Amino acid sequence: MKKTLNVAMIGGGFMGKAHSNAWLKVNTFFDAPYKVNLKVIVGNHTPLEEFAERWGYDEVSYDWREVMKREDIDIVDIGTPTYMHHDMVIEAAKNGKHIVCEKPCAMNYRECCEMVEAVEKAGVVHYLNHNYRRVPAVALAKKLIDDGRLGRIYHWRGAYLQDWIMDEDAPLTWHLRADRAGAGVLYDLGSHAVDLARYLVGEPVAVTARLETFIKERPLPGAGAATFSKGEKVEGTPMGEVTVDDAAFMLLDFDNGALGSIETTRFAGGRKNYNDFEIYGSKGSLKFNFERMNELQFSDLTLPLEEQGYRTILVTEGVHPYLSAWWPCGHIIGYEHTFVNAFNDFLCAIGGDKVVSPNLVDGAADIRVLEAVKMSSALGRRVAVDEVK
Ligand code: SOE
């Protein structure tokens, strides 16, 4: 009989939904070493009873510190705004809880280092939800690179583009406040892009970057103003200053000599969740785009010239990671499946492997690069990543 682990989910927004869905599916589609029970959903003000009813939580709570101390909680899942991650992770670690934390890891490199120290001291398993590593097509990219099929890597070319705040009436949510989010698109999407670059190519050692804010002030979120859709701006709505970047462009020097670039913006009209990368090596090249997440383009330069060119691989065969748990080949998967894939790996780590990646150590490395990007833009020069302390 499998032991059941009780989950406390902190945050009932978009990530609260995506994570709750994954906890509900992981024991159905995977032979995870533990069963999972949705014990308590934790929030700070918005009534959670309807959320608890819909997703099947036993309880609701509005006191995360009290929940952390409960003996009957095994896993703490943090899906809150970035500024809360540091204190929550440290409190969870102190109480011996295994931890899932949403990206970005924390507000700055120093906070991340304190979090790493706390989880390592506690000996708990910790996973940082850069879920795009759990896309089978990304796993295939990793395999091709590790098998030497690309040869020496020359370039990483990443672009993570969205367009959901191009409307100047979109309200000033926490994502647009430096004291809540740490940075704007740089942390929100740039953390995913840098994590993928680190996973697939290597460690950035220096950056040269430019940040920009296009819309300097926005309507304060009023009662009922949606968080992600067009704000219901009415005349006289009080305005607030946007204190984060709307776009962040960077050049990266990698430790293995590769040269890379990453573009992140939430002002790329028509791009909805356009998480794209291209990798160019001496023997081959790859292209992936999350908006076509079941496909990987591969150009094999070792073929006879007349056979060369990009071919699109439909990455749905059961031989690829995770897919044998889902559907037969050709029956594609989606965004939510990457969370389930990751949570199975997290439960396996608790069950024995002890380490799952990415984790807070990766998070600290990601944020160190992103802080170097902020420094480079502010100073107008190339910044070595180890300048960030
Ligand atoms: C931003 O809109 C966002 O929700 C990110 O915060 C997520 O991490 C990404 O997976 C989808 O886009």
XYZ file of C-alpha atoms and ligand atoms in Angstrom:
401
model
C 0.000 0.000 0.000
C 1.515 3.313 -1.070
C 1.959 6.001 1.565
C -0.143 9.125 0.976
C 1.517 12.541 1.084
C -0.593 15.575 1.972
C -0.097 18.716 -0.139
C -0.582 22.307 0.981
C -1.023 24.471 -2.122
C -0.294 28.153 -1.525
C -1.934 30.305 -4.181
C -5.151 29.781 -6.081
C -4.455 31.656 -9.302
C -3.310 30.364 -12.683
C -0.515 28.352 -11.093
C -2.807 27.128 -8.332
C -4.989 25.635 -11.050
C -2.104 24.177 -13.091
C -0.495 22.652 -10.002
C -3.766 21.296 -8.555
C -4.523 19.666 -11.903
C -1.087 18.041 -11.904
C -1.467 16.706 -8.340
C -4.833 15.219 -9.347
C -3.407 13.501 -12.451
C 0.027 12.284 -11.301
C -1.221 9.100 -9.584
C -3.564 8.319 -12.484
C -1.073 8.498 -15.333
C 2.176 7.613 -13.553
C 3.147 4.836 -11.137
C 4.441 7.436 -8.680
C 5.931 6.057 -5.425
C 3.418 7.975 -3.317
C -0.246 8.808 -3.489
C -1.027 12.505 -3.195
C -3.903 14.120 -1.284
C -4.945 17.740 -1.785
C -5.101 18.604 1.902
C -5.321 22.408 2.092
C -5.482 25.349 -0.267
C -3.919 28.454 1.232
C -4.607 32.040 0.234
C -4.449 35.516 1.657
C -7.821 37.125 1.010
C -9.867 35.897 -1.944
C -12.403 33.375 -0.592
C -11.090 29.884 -1.394
C -14.093 27.722 -0.599
C -15.195 27.505 -4.248
C -11.627 26.663 -5.330
C -11.402 23.948 -2.648
C -14.734 22.488 -3.755
C -13.821 22.517 -7.449
C -10.361 20.956 -7.034
C -11.100 18.678 -4.073
C -9.093 20.206 -1.227
C -10.075 18.967 2.230
C -9.603 22.414 3.803
C -8.877 26.083 3.188
C -6.553 28.315 5.202
C -5.531 31.953 5.196
C -2.464 31.487 7.417
C 0.460 29.953 5.528
C 2.788 30.048 8.527
C 0.350 27.979 10.580
C 0.009 25.461 7.726
C 3.796 25.075 7.473
C 3.910 23.913 11.088
C 1.279 21.184 10.687
C 2.545 17.641 11.224
C 0.062 16.316 8.644
C 1.517 18.361 5.750
C 4.274 16.617 3.750
C 4.612 18.827 0.648
C 4.361 22.607 0.398
C 3.628 23.870 -3.097
C 4.318 27.611 -3.520
C 2.405 29.297 -6.332
C 2.480 32.861 -5.021
C 3.965 36.128 -6.300
C 7.749 36.120 -6.303
C 8.303 38.336 -3.233
C 6.783 35.629 -0.993
C 8.952 32.716 -2.168
C 11.970 33.363 0.090
C 10.172 33.387 3.443
C 7.858 30.538 2.463
C 10.659 28.228 1.298
C 12.727 28.871 4.410
C 9.756 28.258 6.707
C 8.806 25.092 4.820
C 12.386 23.798 4.983
C 12.617 24.560 8.715
C 9.527 22.389 9.179
C 10.930 19.544 7.087
C 8.496 19.894 4.176
C 9.378 18.870 0.628
C 8.947 21.891 -1.627
C 7.624 22.736 -5.059
C 8.184 26.411 -5.882
C 7.035 28.379 -8.888
C 9.561 30.309 -10.922
C 11.242 32.708 -10.719
C 13.072 31.423 -7.661
C 13.139 34.664 -5.652
C 13.673 38.426 -5.802
C 17.471 38.297 -6.048
C 20.528 36.058 -5.878
C 21.060 36.634 -2.147
C 17.536 35.407 -1.332
C 18.073 32.376 -3.550
C 21.308 31.486 -1.746
C 19.544 31.674 1.621
C 16.819 29.389 0.292
C 19.360 26.863 -1.003
C 21.132 26.877 2.359
C 17.842 26.225 4.169
C 16.695 23.308 1.979
C 20.128 21.677 1.974
C 20.363 21.997 5.767
C 16.882 20.462 6.094
C 17.621 17.682 3.596
C 14.271 18.153 1.865
C 13.534 17.626 -1.835
C 12.979 20.850 -3.742
C 11.754 21.422 -7.297
C 11.585 24.752 -9.142
C 8.877 24.700 -11.780
C 10.670 25.479 -14.995
C 8.238 23.060 -16.575
C 9.489 23.477 -20.146
C 12.307 21.018 -19.414
C 9.463 18.414 -19.150
C 8.361 18.892 -22.790
C 9.292 15.649 -24.619
C 10.583 17.631 -27.612
C 12.927 19.542 -25.272
C 14.053 16.217 -23.785
C 14.830 15.038 -27.345
C 16.841 18.223 -27.950
C 18.809 17.467 -24.782
C 19.420 13.862 -25.914
C 20.611 14.909 -29.384
C 23.024 17.414 -27.843
C 24.303 14.953 -25.203
C 24.745 12.266 -27.888
C 26.977 14.696 -29.805
C 24.618 14.993 -32.782
C 25.059 18.790 -32.865
C 28.807 18.682 -32.305
C 30.400 21.853 -30.900
C 27.703 24.370 -29.981
C 28.260 27.813 -31.488
C 24.974 29.604 -30.804
C 21.899 29.649 -28.589
C 19.140 31.906 -29.932
C 16.159 32.225 -27.609
C 13.019 34.289 -27.822
C 10.184 34.128 -25.299
C 7.442 36.418 -26.564
C 3.933 37.219 -25.298
C 1.511 40.094 -25.806
C -0.927 40.126 -22.891
C -0.130 43.590 -21.493
C 0.038 45.609 -24.719
C -3.283 47.226 -23.709
C -2.370 50.373 -21.754
C -5.560 49.874 -19.703
C -4.394 46.466 -18.446
C -4.203 46.970 -14.653
C -1.073 47.345 -12.586
C -0.994 43.793 -11.213
C 1.802 42.440 -9.013
C 3.642 41.275 -12.172
C 4.310 44.932 -13.005
C 5.657 45.990 -9.588
C 9.355 45.570 -8.774
C 8.582 45.178 -5.046
C 6.348 42.173 -5.839
C 7.857 40.560 -8.963
C 11.553 41.495 -8.701
C 11.548 42.353 -12.398
C 9.086 42.229 -15.276
C 9.328 40.008 -18.322
C 13.020 39.490 -17.520
C 12.121 37.360 -14.484
C 8.746 36.048 -15.672
C 9.782 34.737 -19.112
C 13.532 35.352 -19.007
C 13.891 32.905 -16.126
C 12.410 30.157 -18.325
C 14.626 31.112 -21.275
C 17.821 31.251 -19.208
C 16.954 27.954 -17.507
C 16.522 26.262 -20.903
C 19.795 27.786 -22.156
C 21.618 26.506 -19.057
C 19.974 23.070 -19.421
C 20.765 22.664 -23.106
C 23.935 24.671 -23.820
C 25.894 25.655 -20.692
C 26.475 28.302 -18.042
C 26.395 31.961 -19.101
C 29.497 33.700 -17.700
C 28.842 37.239 -18.972
C 25.909 39.232 -20.345
C 25.278 42.426 -22.275
C 21.705 43.608 -22.044
C 19.015 46.232 -22.486
C 15.741 46.560 -20.606
C 12.860 48.841 -21.612
C 9.494 49.860 -20.171
C 7.041 51.024 -22.839
C 4.006 51.899 -20.716
C 5.120 53.815 -17.634
C 1.870 53.876 -15.646
C -1.318 51.835 -15.550
C -4.709 51.816 -13.778
C -4.485 50.399 -10.269
C -6.353 47.093 -9.995
C -9.805 48.026 -8.772
C -12.574 45.766 -7.508
C -13.313 43.325 -10.272
C -10.541 44.471 -12.581
C -9.278 41.251 -14.127
C -5.611 40.481 -13.674
C -4.774 39.310 -17.177
C -7.425 40.769 -19.413
C -8.112 44.340 -20.469
C -8.548 46.494 -17.395
C -12.012 47.949 -16.869
C -10.562 51.446 -16.765
C -13.105 54.109 -15.931
C -12.457 57.845 -15.887
C -10.747 58.882 -12.688
C -9.263 55.423 -12.034
C -6.152 56.060 -9.939
C -2.938 55.264 -11.804
C 0.257 53.633 -10.553
C 3.835 53.581 -11.812
C 5.094 50.530 -13.666
C 8.431 49.764 -11.987
C 9.582 46.789 -14.080
C 10.737 46.029 -17.615
C 8.329 45.319 -20.466
C 11.108 43.961 -22.670
C 14.575 42.529 -21.960
C 17.093 41.696 -24.678
C 20.425 40.100 -23.837
C 23.632 38.715 -25.337
C 25.200 35.772 -23.486
C 28.770 34.467 -23.338
C 28.688 30.781 -22.320
C 31.402 28.925 -20.373
C 31.937 26.577 -23.350
C 32.663 29.436 -25.775
C 29.209 29.551 -27.350
C 27.629 32.955 -28.019
C 23.915 33.391 -27.396
C 21.030 35.816 -27.431
C 17.684 35.905 -25.668
C 14.780 38.254 -26.418
C 11.909 38.513 -23.959
C 8.943 40.811 -24.257
C 5.226 40.980 -23.490
C 4.718 43.410 -26.400
C 5.094 41.035 -29.338
C 1.610 41.310 -30.801
C 0.200 37.961 -31.864
C 2.741 35.916 -29.935
C 0.780 34.151 -27.167
C 3.254 31.834 -25.461
C 6.048 31.855 -28.009
C 8.822 30.149 -26.108
C 11.304 29.565 -28.902
C 14.920 28.478 -29.170
C 17.397 27.675 -31.925
C 20.717 25.898 -31.314
C 23.490 25.897 -33.910
C 26.353 23.394 -33.723
C 29.171 22.109 -35.934
C 27.238 18.940 -36.861
C 23.633 20.049 -36.642
C 21.010 22.589 -35.651
C 17.731 22.509 -33.744
C 14.660 24.681 -33.539
C 11.818 24.396 -30.974
C 8.767 26.584 -30.393
C 6.360 25.907 -27.537
C 3.388 27.041 -29.623
C 4.102 23.817 -31.599
C 5.333 21.963 -28.521
C 5.058 18.402 -29.935
C 7.535 19.127 -32.737
C 11.309 19.549 -32.954
C 13.091 20.728 -36.083
C 16.475 19.099 -36.703
C 19.012 19.874 -39.429
C 21.657 17.126 -39.613
C 24.786 18.531 -41.248
C 26.445 15.086 -41.342
C 24.024 13.923 -44.072
C 25.066 14.074 -47.718
C 24.553 17.639 -48.903
C 21.634 16.703 -51.184
C 19.774 15.312 -48.170
C 20.426 18.213 -45.812
C 17.729 20.522 -44.519
C 15.445 20.945 -41.544
C 13.057 18.102 -40.874
C 10.233 18.304 -38.352
C 10.151 15.437 -35.881
C 6.729 14.774 -34.328
C 7.869 13.930 -30.794
C 5.019 11.680 -29.658
C 6.482 8.149 -29.699
C 6.532 6.250 -26.420
C 10.335 6.028 -26.626
C 10.557 9.679 -25.548
C 10.404 10.587 -21.845
C 6.946 10.685 -20.214
C 4.952 9.888 -23.381
C 4.372 6.211 -22.596
C 2.356 7.433 -19.602
C 0.036 9.428 -21.866
C -1.390 8.638 -25.286
C -0.393 6.593 -28.348
C 1.916 8.283 -30.894
C 0.370 11.204 -32.758
C -2.075 12.047 -29.959
C -0.307 15.180 -28.853
C 0.060 16.550 -25.320
C -0.227 20.063 -23.925
C 1.012 22.603 -21.412
C -0.621 20.922 -18.431
C 1.085 17.582 -19.105
C 4.508 19.122 -18.424
C 3.425 19.844 -14.829
C 2.269 16.243 -14.319
C 5.531 14.942 -15.794
C 7.491 17.148 -13.399
C 5.462 16.242 -10.326
C 6.054 12.532 -10.969
C 9.800 13.224 -11.067
C 9.425 15.201 -7.818
C 7.644 12.302 -6.092
C 10.313 9.882 -7.387
C 12.962 12.133 -5.847
C 11.174 11.970 -2.503
C 10.950 8.213 -2.973
C 14.637 7.703 -3.440
C 16.491 9.787 -5.999
C 16.498 12.714 -3.548
C 17.349 15.220 -6.293
C 15.085 16.545 -9.044
C 16.041 19.282 -11.527
C 15.585 22.088 -11.925
C 15.664 22.918 -8.234
C 16.553 25.912 -6.099
C 20.250 25.550 -6.951
C 19.281 26.038 -10.597
C 17.000 28.871 -9.517
C 19.902 30.672 -7.867
C 22.028 30.251 -11.009
C 19.161 31.506 -13.193
C 18.537 34.583 -11.023
C 22.279 35.349 -10.865
C 22.294 35.628 -14.680
C 19.124 37.738 -14.628
C 20.527 40.101 -12.000
C 23.627 40.468 -14.200
C 21.248 41.420 -17.025
C 19.692 44.127 -14.846
C 23.187 45.386 -13.922
C 24.314 45.405 -17.557
C 21.306 47.429 -18.655
C 21.750 49.898 -15.796
C 25.522 50.301 -16.249
C 25.517 50.181 -20.041
C 28.272 47.582 -20.165
C 28.999 43.861 -20.330
C 28.715 42.276 -16.869
C 30.343 39.069 -15.637
C 27.779 36.867 -13.901
C 30.076 36.415 -10.908
C 29.908 40.168 -10.292
C 26.465 39.432 -8.796
C 26.901 38.689 -5.084
C 3.274 34.512 -17.986
O 2.085 34.921 -18.585
C 3.233 32.988 -17.811
O 2.062 32.621 -17.125
C 4.431 32.568 -16.981
O 4.370 33.131 -15.681
C 4.489 31.047 -16.915
O 5.628 30.626 -16.177
C 4.557 30.502 -18.328
O 4.607 29.073 -18.301
C 3.331 30.950 -19.122
O 3.261 32.394 -19.113
